[in-house]
mmCIF file of C-alpha atoms and ligand atoms in Angstrom:
data_model
loop_
_atom_site.group_PDB
_atom_site.id
_atom_site.type_symbol
_atom_site.label_atom_id
_atom_site.label_comp_id
_atom_site.label_asym_id
_atom_site.label_seq_id
_atom_site.Cartn_x
_atom_site.Cartn_y
_atom_site.Cartn_z
ATOM 1 C CA UNK X 1 12.515 5.425 9.868
ATOM 2 C CA UNK X 2 11.170 8.235 7.766
ATOM 3 C CA UNK X 3 9.475 7.410 4.516
ATOM 4 C CA UNK X 4 8.000 9.622 1.835
ATOM 5 C CA UNK X 5 4.800 11.263 3.066
ATOM 6 C CA UNK X 6 2.697 9.501 0.426
ATOM 7 C CA UNK X 7 3.347 6.238 2.247
ATOM 8 C CA UNK X 8 1.364 7.481 5.235
ATOM 9 C CA UNK X 9 -1.720 7.795 3.014
ATOM 10 C CA UNK X 10 -1.879 4.190 1.828
ATOM 11 C CA UNK X 11 -2.319 0.800 3.464
ATOM 12 C CA UNK X 12 -1.573 -2.837 2.670
ATOM 13 C CA UNK X 13 -4.231 -4.377 0.415
ATOM 14 C CA UNK X 14 -6.652 -6.234 2.756
ATOM 15 C CA UNK X 15 -7.097 -9.066 0.285
ATOM 16 C CA UNK X 16 -3.338 -9.613 0.073
ATOM 17 C CA UNK X 17 -3.306 -9.632 3.892
ATOM 18 C CA UNK X 18 -5.861 -12.451 3.941
ATOM 19 C CA UNK X 19 -3.890 -14.407 1.320
ATOM 20 C CA UNK X 20 -0.755 -14.041 3.441
ATOM 21 C CA UNK X 21 -2.680 -15.267 6.505
ATOM 22 C CA UNK X 22 -4.017 -18.268 4.537
ATOM 23 C CA UNK X 23 -0.457 -19.093 3.452
ATOM 24 C CA UNK X 24 0.842 -18.766 7.001
ATOM 25 C CA UNK X 25 -1.833 -21.090 8.389
ATOM 26 C CA UNK X 26 -1.315 -23.654 5.618
ATOM 27 C CA UNK X 27 2.414 -23.699 6.287
ATOM 28 C CA UNK X 28 1.692 -24.613 9.890
ATOM 29 C CA UNK X 29 -0.412 -27.523 8.660
ATOM 30 C CA UNK X 30 -3.835 -25.962 9.322
ATOM 31 C CA UNK X 31 -6.495 -26.828 6.767
ATOM 32 C CA UNK X 32 -8.205 -23.484 6.180
ATOM 33 C CA UNK X 33 -11.322 -22.799 4.125
ATOM 34 C CA UNK X 34 -10.098 -19.862 2.095
ATOM 35 C CA UNK X 35 -12.977 -17.702 0.892
ATOM 36 C CA UNK X 36 -10.733 -14.662 0.860
ATOM 37 C CA UNK X 37 -8.776 -14.995 -2.351
ATOM 38 C CA UNK X 38 -9.950 -13.229 -5.466
ATOM 39 C CA UNK X 39 -8.724 -15.644 -8.065
ATOM 40 C CA UNK X 40 -10.057 -18.532 -10.141
ATOM 41 C CA UNK X 41 -9.370 -21.974 -8.701
ATOM 42 C CA UNK X 42 -9.304 -23.436 -12.232
ATOM 43 C CA UNK X 43 -5.976 -24.129 -13.924
ATOM 44 C CA UNK X 44 -4.936 -21.978 -16.870
ATOM 45 C CA UNK X 45 -6.367 -23.571 -20.070
ATOM 46 C CA UNK X 46 -4.087 -26.158 -21.712
ATOM 47 C CA UNK X 47 -3.689 -24.347 -25.047
ATOM 48 C CA UNK X 48 -2.507 -21.235 -23.178
ATOM 49 C CA UNK X 49 0.096 -23.196 -21.232
ATOM 50 C CA UNK X 50 1.217 -24.891 -24.464
ATOM 51 C CA UNK X 51 1.885 -21.483 -26.051
ATOM 52 C CA UNK X 52 4.150 -20.558 -23.116
ATOM 53 C CA UNK X 53 5.988 -23.898 -23.368
ATOM 54 C CA UNK X 54 6.532 -23.319 -27.080
ATOM 55 C CA UNK X 55 7.799 -19.781 -26.421
ATOM 56 C CA UNK X 56 10.275 -21.096 -23.869
ATOM 57 C CA UNK X 57 11.442 -23.881 -26.174
ATOM 58 C CA UNK X 58 12.071 -21.364 -28.931
ATOM 59 C CA UNK X 59 14.076 -19.150 -26.540
ATOM 60 C CA UNK X 60 11.604 -16.288 -26.569
ATOM 61 C CA UNK X 61 13.194 -15.113 -23.339
ATOM 62 C CA UNK X 62 14.612 -11.656 -23.978
ATOM 63 C CA UNK X 63 13.388 -8.084 -23.524
ATOM 64 C CA UNK X 64 10.431 -7.173 -25.664
ATOM 65 C CA UNK X 65 9.176 -3.675 -26.452
ATOM 66 C CA UNK X 66 8.148 -2.083 -23.164
ATOM 67 C CA UNK X 67 4.519 -1.716 -24.311
ATOM 68 C CA UNK X 68 4.347 -5.404 -25.277
ATOM 69 C CA UNK X 69 4.856 -7.210 -28.573
ATOM 70 C CA UNK X 70 2.808 -5.993 -31.529
ATOM 71 C CA UNK X 71 1.163 -9.401 -31.984
ATOM 72 C CA UNK X 72 -0.298 -9.215 -28.466
ATOM 73 C CA UNK X 73 -1.413 -5.594 -28.748
ATOM 74 C CA UNK X 74 -3.064 -6.632 -32.006
ATOM 75 C CA UNK X 75 -4.732 -9.588 -30.274
ATOM 76 C CA UNK X 76 -6.200 -7.245 -27.636
ATOM 77 C CA UNK X 77 -7.437 -4.885 -30.372
ATOM 78 C CA UNK X 78 -8.990 -7.799 -32.246
ATOM 79 C CA UNK X 79 -10.752 -9.084 -29.105
ATOM 80 C CA UNK X 80 -12.406 -5.685 -28.560
ATOM 81 C CA UNK X 81 -13.408 -5.523 -32.214
ATOM 82 C CA UNK X 82 -15.065 -8.922 -31.877
ATOM 83 C CA UNK X 83 -16.589 -8.479 -28.437
ATOM 84 C CA UNK X 84 -17.643 -4.832 -28.547
ATOM 85 C CA UNK X 85 -17.627 -3.773 -32.197
ATOM 86 C CA UNK X 86 -15.064 -1.018 -31.591
ATOM 87 C CA UNK X 87 -12.058 -0.190 -33.698
ATOM 88 C CA UNK X 88 -8.861 -0.280 -31.612
ATOM 89 C CA UNK X 89 -5.379 0.183 -33.056
ATOM 90 C CA UNK X 90 -2.304 -1.520 -31.520
ATOM 91 C CA UNK X 91 -0.782 1.888 -30.708
ATOM 92 C CA UNK X 92 -3.820 2.528 -28.501
ATOM 93 C CA UNK X 93 -2.909 -0.512 -26.363
ATOM 94 C CA UNK X 94 -0.212 -1.057 -23.721
ATOM 95 C CA UNK X 95 0.432 -4.468 -22.165
ATOM 96 C CA UNK X 96 0.872 -4.283 -18.390
ATOM 97 C CA UNK X 97 1.542 -6.520 -15.380
ATOM 98 C CA UNK X 98 -2.144 -7.187 -14.736
ATOM 99 C CA UNK X 99 -5.027 -4.735 -14.656
ATOM 100 C CA UNK X 100 -3.419 -3.330 -11.528
ATOM 101 C CA UNK X 101 -0.489 -1.863 -13.447
ATOM 102 C CA UNK X 102 -2.799 -0.638 -16.205
ATOM 103 C CA UNK X 103 -4.736 1.344 -13.580
ATOM 104 C CA UNK X 104 -1.529 2.452 -11.864
ATOM 105 C CA UNK X 105 -0.008 3.763 -15.108
ATOM 106 C CA UNK X 106 -3.227 5.665 -15.768
ATOM 107 C CA UNK X 107 -3.102 7.162 -12.263
ATOM 108 C CA UNK X 108 0.499 8.278 -12.729
ATOM 109 C CA UNK X 109 -0.180 9.772 -16.135
ATOM 110 C CA UNK X 110 -3.488 11.505 -15.386
ATOM 111 C CA UNK X 111 -3.772 12.517 -11.714
ATOM 112 C CA UNK X 112 -1.761 14.991 -9.646
ATOM 113 C CA UNK X 113 -1.888 17.109 -6.534
ATOM 114 C CA UNK X 114 -5.034 19.223 -6.404
ATOM 115 C CA UNK X 115 -7.028 16.794 -8.547
ATOM 116 C CA UNK X 116 -10.111 14.976 -7.367
ATOM 117 C CA UNK X 117 -10.857 11.525 -8.732
ATOM 118 C CA UNK X 118 -14.319 10.103 -8.131
ATOM 119 C CA UNK X 119 -15.012 6.416 -7.698
ATOM 120 C CA UNK X 120 -17.771 4.318 -6.152
ATOM 121 C CA UNK X 121 -17.772 2.531 -2.827
ATOM 122 C CA UNK X 122 -17.561 -0.145 -1.629
ATOM 123 C CA UNK X 123 -14.469 -0.298 -3.820
ATOM 124 C CA UNK X 124 -11.533 -2.482 -4.741
ATOM 125 C CA UNK X 125 -8.945 -0.886 -2.408
ATOM 126 C CA UNK X 126 -6.145 -0.366 -4.933
ATOM 127 C CA UNK X 127 -8.344 2.014 -6.933
ATOM 128 C CA UNK X 128 -8.430 4.439 -4.008
ATOM 129 C CA UNK X 129 -4.843 3.903 -2.871
ATOM 130 C CA UNK X 130 -3.497 4.429 -6.394
ATOM 131 C CA UNK X 131 -5.294 7.790 -6.530
ATOM 132 C CA UNK X 132 -3.549 8.696 -3.264
ATOM 133 C CA UNK X 133 -0.166 7.474 -4.529
ATOM 134 C CA UNK X 134 -0.621 9.868 -7.450
ATOM 135 C CA UNK X 135 -1.073 12.682 -4.858
ATOM 136 C CA UNK X 136 -4.696 13.276 -5.874
ATOM 137 C CA UNK X 137 -7.768 13.153 -3.625
ATOM 138 C CA UNK X 138 -10.194 10.227 -3.914
ATOM 139 C CA UNK X 139 -13.875 11.181 -3.711
ATOM 140 C CA UNK X 140 -16.030 8.139 -2.999
ATOM 141 C CA UNK X 141 -19.720 8.124 -3.870
ATOM 142 C CA UNK X 142 -21.487 5.342 -2.044
ATOM 143 C CA UNK X 143 -23.643 2.653 -3.614
ATOM 144 C CA UNK X 144 -26.321 0.956 -1.520
ATOM 145 C CA UNK X 145 -27.345 -2.588 -0.827
ATOM 146 C CA UNK X 146 -31.040 -1.597 -0.943
ATOM 147 C CA UNK X 147 -30.853 -1.133 -4.730
ATOM 148 C CA UNK X 148 -28.322 -3.886 -5.399
ATOM 149 C CA UNK X 149 -25.334 -1.488 -5.083
ATOM 150 C CA UNK X 150 -26.408 0.105 -8.388
ATOM 151 C CA UNK X 151 -23.770 2.407 -9.891
ATOM 152 C CA UNK X 152 -25.736 5.555 -10.757
ATOM 153 C CA UNK X 153 -24.567 8.435 -12.918
ATOM 154 C CA UNK X 154 -26.397 11.020 -10.793
ATOM 155 C CA UNK X 155 -24.220 10.459 -7.724
ATOM 156 C CA UNK X 156 -21.064 11.087 -9.768
ATOM 157 C CA UNK X 157 -22.536 14.141 -11.447
ATOM 158 C CA UNK X 158 -23.422 15.573 -8.043
ATOM 159 C CA UNK X 159 -19.867 14.979 -6.820
ATOM 160 C CA UNK X 160 -18.199 16.677 -9.825
ATOM 161 C CA UNK X 161 -16.330 19.923 -9.131
ATOM 162 C CA UNK X 162 -13.979 22.045 -11.240
ATOM 163 C CA UNK X 163 -11.166 19.965 -9.697
ATOM 164 C CA UNK X 164 -12.538 16.626 -10.908
ATOM 165 C CA UNK X 165 -9.947 15.071 -13.191
ATOM 166 C CA UNK X 166 -11.288 11.587 -13.643
ATOM 167 C CA UNK X 167 -13.891 9.021 -12.676
ATOM 168 C CA UNK X 168 -12.999 5.379 -12.104
ATOM 169 C CA UNK X 169 -15.778 2.879 -12.747
ATOM 170 C CA UNK X 170 -15.415 -0.792 -11.884
ATOM 171 C CA UNK X 171 -18.084 -2.890 -13.576
ATOM 172 C CA UNK X 172 -18.688 -5.684 -12.684
ATOM 173 C CA UNK X 173 -17.632 -4.417 -9.295
ATOM 174 C CA UNK X 174 -15.358 -6.046 -6.761
ATOM 175 C CA UNK X 175 -16.657 -6.523 -4.021
ATOM 176 C CA UNK X 176 -20.390 -5.998 -4.766
ATOM 177 C CA UNK X 177 -20.736 -7.797 -8.115
ATOM 178 C CA UNK X 178 -22.883 -4.905 -9.380
ATOM 179 C CA UNK X 179 -22.913 -3.953 -13.063
ATOM 180 C CA UNK X 180 -23.312 -0.434 -14.339
ATOM 181 C CA UNK X 181 -26.112 -0.317 -16.899
ATOM 182 C CA UNK X 182 -25.487 1.031 -20.396
ATOM 183 C CA UNK X 183 -28.071 3.775 -19.816
ATOM 184 C CA UNK X 184 -26.305 4.987 -16.659
ATOM 185 C CA UNK X 185 -22.932 4.911 -18.408
ATOM 186 C CA UNK X 186 -24.350 6.950 -21.299
ATOM 187 C CA UNK X 187 -25.617 9.590 -18.839
ATOM 188 C CA UNK X 188 -22.291 9.678 -17.033
ATOM 189 C CA UNK X 189 -20.244 9.814 -20.237
ATOM 190 C CA UNK X 190 -22.284 12.748 -21.563
ATOM 191 C CA UNK X 191 -21.749 14.663 -18.322
ATOM 192 C CA UNK X 192 -18.036 13.817 -18.161
ATOM 193 C CA UNK X 193 -17.454 14.675 -21.826
ATOM 194 C CA UNK X 194 -19.128 18.060 -21.380
ATOM 195 C CA UNK X 195 -16.697 18.870 -18.533
ATOM 196 C CA UNK X 196 -13.530 17.336 -20.003
ATOM 197 C CA UNK X 197 -13.337 14.657 -17.282
ATOM 198 C CA UNK X 198 -11.617 11.326 -17.997
ATOM 199 C CA UNK X 199 -13.380 8.014 -17.408
ATOM 200 C CA UNK X 200 -11.179 5.080 -16.434
ATOM 201 C CA UNK X 201 -13.095 1.838 -16.779
ATOM 202 C CA UNK X 202 -11.860 -1.112 -14.733
ATOM 203 C CA UNK X 203 -13.197 -4.003 -16.794
ATOM 204 C CA UNK X 204 -11.330 -6.802 -14.999
ATOM 205 C CA UNK X 205 -14.481 -8.917 -14.498
ATOM 206 C CA UNK X 206 -16.018 -8.151 -17.886
ATOM 207 C CA UNK X 207 -16.183 -11.851 -18.863
ATOM 208 C CA UNK X 208 -17.819 -12.833 -15.573
ATOM 209 C CA UNK X 209 -21.406 -11.685 -16.061
ATOM 210 C CA UNK X 210 -24.053 -14.263 -15.200
ATOM 211 C CA UNK X 211 -27.184 -13.128 -17.012
ATOM 212 C CA UNK X 212 -27.262 -12.002 -20.645
ATOM 213 C CA UNK X 213 -27.562 -8.287 -19.843
ATOM 214 C CA UNK X 214 -26.177 -5.725 -22.295
ATOM 215 C CA UNK X 215 -22.863 -4.401 -20.971
ATOM 216 C CA UNK X 216 -21.127 -2.710 -23.893
ATOM 217 C CA UNK X 217 -19.756 0.144 -21.792
ATOM 218 C CA UNK X 218 -16.717 0.379 -24.069
ATOM 219 C CA UNK X 219 -18.737 1.331 -27.135
ATOM 220 C CA UNK X 220 -20.787 3.850 -25.173
ATOM 221 C CA UNK X 221 -17.611 5.537 -23.938
ATOM 222 C CA UNK X 222 -15.872 5.405 -27.313
ATOM 223 C CA UNK X 223 -18.860 6.979 -29.061
ATOM 224 C CA UNK X 224 -19.073 9.845 -26.588
ATOM 225 C CA UNK X 225 -15.576 10.541 -25.308
ATOM 226 C CA UNK X 226 -12.958 8.384 -26.900
ATOM 227 C CA UNK X 227 -10.274 11.023 -26.366
ATOM 228 C CA UNK X 228 -10.781 10.773 -22.588
ATOM 229 C CA UNK X 229 -11.533 7.070 -22.081
ATOM 230 C CA UNK X 230 -9.157 4.475 -20.669
ATOM 231 C CA UNK X 231 -10.202 0.827 -20.460
ATOM 232 C CA UNK X 232 -8.145 -1.335 -18.076
ATOM 233 C CA UNK X 233 -8.462 -5.076 -18.183
ATOM 234 C CA UNK X 234 -6.502 -8.313 -17.859
ATOM 235 C CA UNK X 235 -6.263 -11.964 -18.774
ATOM 236 C CA UNK X 236 -6.166 -12.668 -15.021
ATOM 237 C CA UNK X 237 -9.767 -13.518 -14.134
ATOM 238 C CA UNK X 238 -11.266 -14.467 -17.501
ATOM 239 C CA UNK X 239 -8.571 -17.003 -18.397
ATOM 240 C CA UNK X 240 -7.493 -18.096 -14.893
ATOM 241 C CA UNK X 241 -4.123 -16.391 -15.395
ATOM 242 C CA UNK X 242 -3.680 -14.316 -12.221
ATOM 243 C CA UNK X 243 -0.073 -15.403 -11.665
ATOM 244 C CA UNK X 244 1.041 -14.767 -15.238
ATOM 245 C CA UNK X 245 0.554 -11.012 -14.830
ATOM 246 C CA UNK X 246 -0.933 -9.866 -18.101
ATOM 247 C CA UNK X 247 -3.217 -6.870 -18.364
ATOM 248 C CA UNK X 248 -3.674 -3.977 -20.747
ATOM 249 C CA UNK X 249 -4.880 -0.428 -21.008
ATOM 250 C CA UNK X 250 -6.650 0.888 -24.084
ATOM 251 C CA UNK X 251 -6.761 4.650 -24.489
ATOM 252 C CA UNK X 252 -5.940 7.545 -26.792
ATOM 253 C CA UNK X 253 -2.595 7.018 -28.557
ATOM 254 C CA UNK X 254 -0.849 9.931 -26.784
ATOM 255 C CA UNK X 255 -2.049 8.843 -23.368
ATOM 256 C CA UNK X 256 -0.903 5.267 -23.970
ATOM 257 C CA UNK X 257 2.483 6.608 -25.075
ATOM 258 C CA UNK X 258 2.728 8.383 -21.703
ATOM 259 C CA UNK X 259 1.836 5.156 -19.891
ATOM 260 C CA UNK X 260 4.700 3.582 -21.787
ATOM 261 C CA UNK X 261 7.061 6.264 -20.476
ATOM 262 C CA UNK X 262 6.036 5.412 -16.869
ATOM 263 C CA UNK X 263 6.320 1.699 -17.546
ATOM 264 C CA UNK X 264 9.596 2.094 -19.426
ATOM 265 C CA UNK X 265 11.110 3.651 -16.278
ATOM 266 C CA UNK X 266 9.638 1.149 -13.841
ATOM 267 C CA UNK X 267 9.000 -2.422 -14.928
ATOM 268 C CA UNK X 268 9.492 -2.343 -18.735
ATOM 269 C CA UNK X 269 7.817 -5.199 -20.596
ATOM 270 C CA UNK X 270 5.891 -7.926 -18.829
ATOM 271 C CA UNK X 271 7.290 -11.472 -18.937
ATOM 272 C CA UNK X 272 7.967 -12.495 -22.540
ATOM 273 C CA UNK X 273 6.484 -16.017 -22.162
ATOM 274 C CA UNK X 274 3.321 -14.581 -20.637
ATOM 275 C CA UNK X 275 2.867 -12.418 -23.718
ATOM 276 C CA UNK X 276 2.808 -15.483 -25.982
ATOM 277 C CA UNK X 277 0.436 -17.254 -23.611
ATOM 278 C CA UNK X 278 -1.893 -14.248 -23.589
ATOM 279 C CA UNK X 279 -2.064 -14.248 -27.388
ATOM 280 C CA UNK X 280 -3.276 -17.852 -27.224
ATOM 281 C CA UNK X 281 -5.825 -16.901 -24.562
ATOM 282 C CA UNK X 282 -7.221 -13.943 -26.496
ATOM 283 C CA UNK X 283 -7.244 -15.443 -29.977
ATOM 284 C CA UNK X 284 -7.853 -19.116 -29.174
ATOM 285 C CA UNK X 285 -11.067 -20.949 -28.288
ATOM 286 C CA UNK X 286 -13.157 -19.178 -25.648
ATOM 287 C CA UNK X 287 -15.056 -22.218 -24.384
ATOM 288 C CA UNK X 288 -13.011 -22.408 -21.167
ATOM 289 C CA UNK X 289 -14.290 -18.932 -20.273
ATOM 290 C CA UNK X 290 -17.870 -20.134 -20.671
ATOM 291 C CA UNK X 291 -17.169 -23.333 -18.743
ATOM 292 C CA UNK X 292 -15.729 -21.407 -15.789
ATOM 293 C CA UNK X 293 -18.559 -18.876 -15.867
ATOM 294 C CA UNK X 294 -21.124 -21.685 -15.704
ATOM 295 C CA UNK X 295 -19.337 -23.180 -12.704
ATOM 296 C CA UNK X 296 -19.145 -19.818 -10.907
ATOM 297 C CA UNK X 297 -22.860 -19.304 -11.513
ATOM 298 C CA UNK X 298 -23.650 -22.634 -9.824
ATOM 299 C CA UNK X 299 -21.425 -21.739 -6.882
ATOM 300 C CA UNK X 300 -22.900 -18.248 -6.599
ATOM 301 C CA UNK X 301 -26.369 -19.747 -6.423
ATOM 302 C CA UNK X 302 -25.278 -22.375 -3.889
ATOM 303 C CA UNK X 303 -23.506 -19.994 -1.495
ATOM 304 C CA UNK X 304 -26.137 -17.282 -1.856
ATOM 305 C CA UNK X 305 -28.779 -19.939 -1.237
ATOM 306 C CA UNK X 306 -27.351 -21.319 2.004
ATOM 307 C CA UNK X 307 -26.311 -17.932 3.298
ATOM 308 C CA UNK X 308 -29.679 -16.252 2.795
ATOM 309 C CA UNK X 309 -31.512 -19.306 4.149
ATOM 310 C CA UNK X 310 -30.700 -17.445 7.375
ATOM 311 C CA UNK X 311 -32.590 -14.196 6.736
ATOM 312 C CA UNK X 312 -30.196 -12.296 9.003
ATOM 313 C CA UNK X 313 -27.527 -12.576 6.291
ATOM 314 C CA UNK X 314 -28.874 -9.851 4.036
ATOM 315 C CA UNK X 315 -27.075 -10.325 0.730
ATOM 316 C CA UNK X 316 -27.553 -9.126 -2.843
ATOM 317 C CA UNK X 317 -27.272 -11.806 -5.542
ATOM 318 C CA UNK X 318 -24.461 -10.388 -7.652
ATOM 319 C CA UNK X 319 -24.729 -9.975 -11.417
ATOM 320 C CA UNK X 320 -21.008 -10.408 -12.037
ATOM 321 C CA UNK X 321 -17.501 -11.093 -10.634
ATOM 322 C CA UNK X 322 -17.188 -13.888 -8.049
ATOM 323 C CA UNK X 323 -17.912 -12.342 -4.681
ATOM 324 C CA UNK X 324 -20.792 -12.024 -2.247
ATOM 325 C CA UNK X 325 -20.884 -8.974 0.013
ATOM 326 C CA UNK X 326 -23.394 -9.751 2.790
ATOM 327 C CA UNK X 327 -24.054 -7.728 5.901
ATOM 328 C CA UNK X 328 -22.305 -9.118 8.997
ATOM 329 C CA UNK X 329 -24.365 -10.139 12.019
ATOM 330 C CA UNK X 330 -22.788 -7.398 14.102
ATOM 331 C CA UNK X 331 -21.608 -3.886 13.161
ATOM 332 C CA UNK X 332 -17.939 -4.743 13.778
ATOM 333 C CA UNK X 333 -17.070 -6.609 10.585
ATOM 334 C CA UNK X 334 -13.452 -7.158 11.667
ATOM 335 C CA UNK X 335 -14.593 -8.920 14.862
ATOM 336 C CA UNK X 336 -17.091 -10.976 12.858
ATOM 337 C CA UNK X 337 -14.437 -12.023 10.354
ATOM 338 C CA UNK X 338 -12.231 -13.031 13.298
ATOM 339 C CA UNK X 339 -15.023 -15.261 14.598
ATOM 340 C CA UNK X 340 -15.155 -16.978 11.227
ATOM 341 C CA UNK X 341 -11.384 -17.230 11.221
ATOM 342 C CA UNK X 342 -11.549 -19.074 14.545
ATOM 343 C CA UNK X 343 -13.643 -21.618 12.606
ATOM 344 C CA UNK X 344 -10.806 -21.654 10.020
ATOM 345 C CA UNK X 345 -12.904 -19.803 7.445
ATOM 346 C CA UNK X 346 -11.099 -16.888 5.818
ATOM 347 C CA UNK X 347 -13.087 -13.945 4.423
ATOM 348 C CA UNK X 348 -12.285 -10.231 4.075
ATOM 349 C CA UNK X 349 -13.862 -7.572 6.332
ATOM 350 C CA UNK X 350 -15.897 -4.906 4.536
ATOM 351 C CA UNK X 351 -13.821 -2.117 6.041
ATOM 352 C CA UNK X 352 -11.051 -2.998 3.593
ATOM 353 C CA UNK X 353 -13.442 -2.087 0.783
ATOM 354 C CA UNK X 354 -14.582 1.075 2.556
ATOM 355 C CA UNK X 355 -17.807 -0.393 3.972
ATOM 356 C CA UNK X 356 -18.136 -1.450 7.598
ATOM 357 C CA UNK X 357 -20.672 -4.050 8.637
ATOM 358 C CA UNK X 358 -20.119 -6.300 5.613
ATOM 359 C CA UNK X 359 -17.772 -9.073 4.621
ATOM 360 C CA UNK X 360 -16.592 -10.323 1.258
ATOM 361 C CA UNK X 361 -16.884 -13.993 0.438
ATOM 362 C CA UNK X 362 -15.139 -15.307 -2.701
ATOM 363 C CA UNK X 363 -16.935 -18.243 -4.219
ATOM 364 C CA UNK X 364 -14.222 -19.082 -6.751
ATOM 365 C CA UNK X 365 -13.435 -22.244 -4.810
ATOM 366 C CA UNK X 366 -14.313 -25.906 -5.319
ATOM 367 C CA UNK X 367 -17.782 -27.151 -4.343
ATOM 368 C CA UNK X 368 -16.198 -29.234 -1.608
ATOM 369 C CA UNK X 369 -14.616 -26.112 -0.032
ATOM 370 C CA UNK X 370 -17.978 -24.349 -0.141
ATOM 371 C CA UNK X 371 -19.578 -27.301 1.631
ATOM 372 C CA UNK X 372 -16.895 -27.263 4.318
ATOM 373 C CA UNK X 373 -17.615 -23.588 5.041
ATOM 374 C CA UNK X 374 -21.304 -24.029 5.781
ATOM 375 C CA UNK X 375 -21.109 -25.638 9.268
ATOM 376 C CA UNK X 376 -18.644 -22.976 10.470
ATOM 377 C CA UNK X 377 -20.937 -20.181 9.285
ATOM 378 C CA UNK X 378 -23.829 -21.862 11.073
ATOM 379 C CA UNK X 379 -21.877 -22.189 14.310
ATOM 380 C CA UNK X 380 -20.946 -18.496 14.261
ATOM 381 C CA UNK X 381 -24.506 -17.443 13.351
ATOM 382 C CA UNK X 382 -25.923 -19.443 16.282
ATOM 383 C CA UNK X 383 -24.046 -17.190 18.706
ATOM 384 C CA UNK X 384 -26.198 -14.256 17.618
ATOM 385 C CA UNK X 385 -29.725 -13.879 18.898
ATOM 386 C CA UNK X 386 -32.399 -14.338 16.239
HETATM 387 C C1 PLP L 1 -11.552 -4.657 -9.511
HETATM 388 C C2 PLP L 1 -10.183 -5.162 -9.784
HETATM 389 N N1 PLP L 1 -9.401 -4.479 -10.634
HETATM 390 C C3 PLP L 1 -8.156 -4.890 -10.920
HETATM 391 C C4 PLP L 1 -7.640 -6.029 -10.350
HETATM 392 C C5 PLP L 1 -6.230 -6.415 -10.658
HETATM 393 O O1 PLP L 1 -6.152 -7.504 -11.447
HETATM 394 P P1 PLP L 1 -4.767 -8.095 -11.928
HETATM 395 O O2 PLP L 1 -4.500 -9.302 -11.128
HETATM 396 O O3 PLP L 1 -4.967 -8.374 -13.381
HETATM 397 O O4 PLP L 1 -3.726 -7.044 -11.729
HETATM 398 C C6 PLP L 1 -8.413 -6.778 -9.456
HETATM 399 C C7 PLP L 1 -7.867 -7.973 -8.806
HETATM 400 O O5 PLP L 1 -8.400 -8.514 -7.877
HETATM 401 C C8 PLP L 1 -9.726 -6.329 -9.176
HETATM 402 O O6 PLP L 1 -10.516 -7.000 -8.332
#
């Protein structure tokens, strides 16, 4: 069969592949230890579910405006006012099916053939594949384990050319957990603003930052280049709402209107009940976010602790998100991940994130699951000479 040429440039998301494998094994009755999935194991908070029940009971089940209901766009704007001290208007917000669609809309609206779009590696794969789907060329600047995978402005500035259309920053980063500092973002924003380059900020893990470090990247961007800033985010990770599919993009009014044109011709509005639930999540009590963060911190420390007790597992302690990205004990990360899989432990090979010789471990699983993984890791590690 012949498909459009763009399809030859993209691949299936490696994390979705692992989820499918976990599902397949579970269906055959195998009890896997799934450290591959990138989603909270906590249930969605009760008050959020109650808002969806109430919406259903009141028959809020029809089309809504494609960009999302005003009340929700207002709730997003309000959240950013409270969290980051920035003034956002509802017409600068579009509600999308997760952060993924927010980023995809931005790619469709901003990038085209001949454009270069710079991002940092190791990367969340959809960032790069969406650039390719928009017919542009991804330029990946590498971050390094030796300095905690720090996201540095200088590497982007060096990679800029007259063809550079945009820069995509993911902070906290999936898979490394690294945060971009405010100082680095200020340097990058000044350089991008001077050249008319867009910055797309993937802020999906913004609420999952373990130490109280300043991370107001939104304000820094808005102060320097508001007319070329897009912030993409979602309720998915912060509120344990991955399946509900609620994200948003915040950008200049005209750009958001263009996103709405793309969305209006593809998916239209996200699920109406989800929109009501998301309002409850954004405007309601935030203590569940703190509770989950505290749990993830404990798990991060536990897994990082037992992993690095074997000094051969070189691994940065991440500042955010819920992943560890250690070096594998052999250069072939796919083979190493297969060895773990034979022990019924599912992880994702680094190659899927553009970095061989690493693997990604999600620690958003119950303590008991973490404990079950340890013996399998030890058995695999024993096969390698010290
Ligand atoms: C860095 C990053 N951006 C965006 C997304 C997409 O999130 P959503 O489920 O809200 O579409 C993910 C999901 O794993 C992610 O890791």
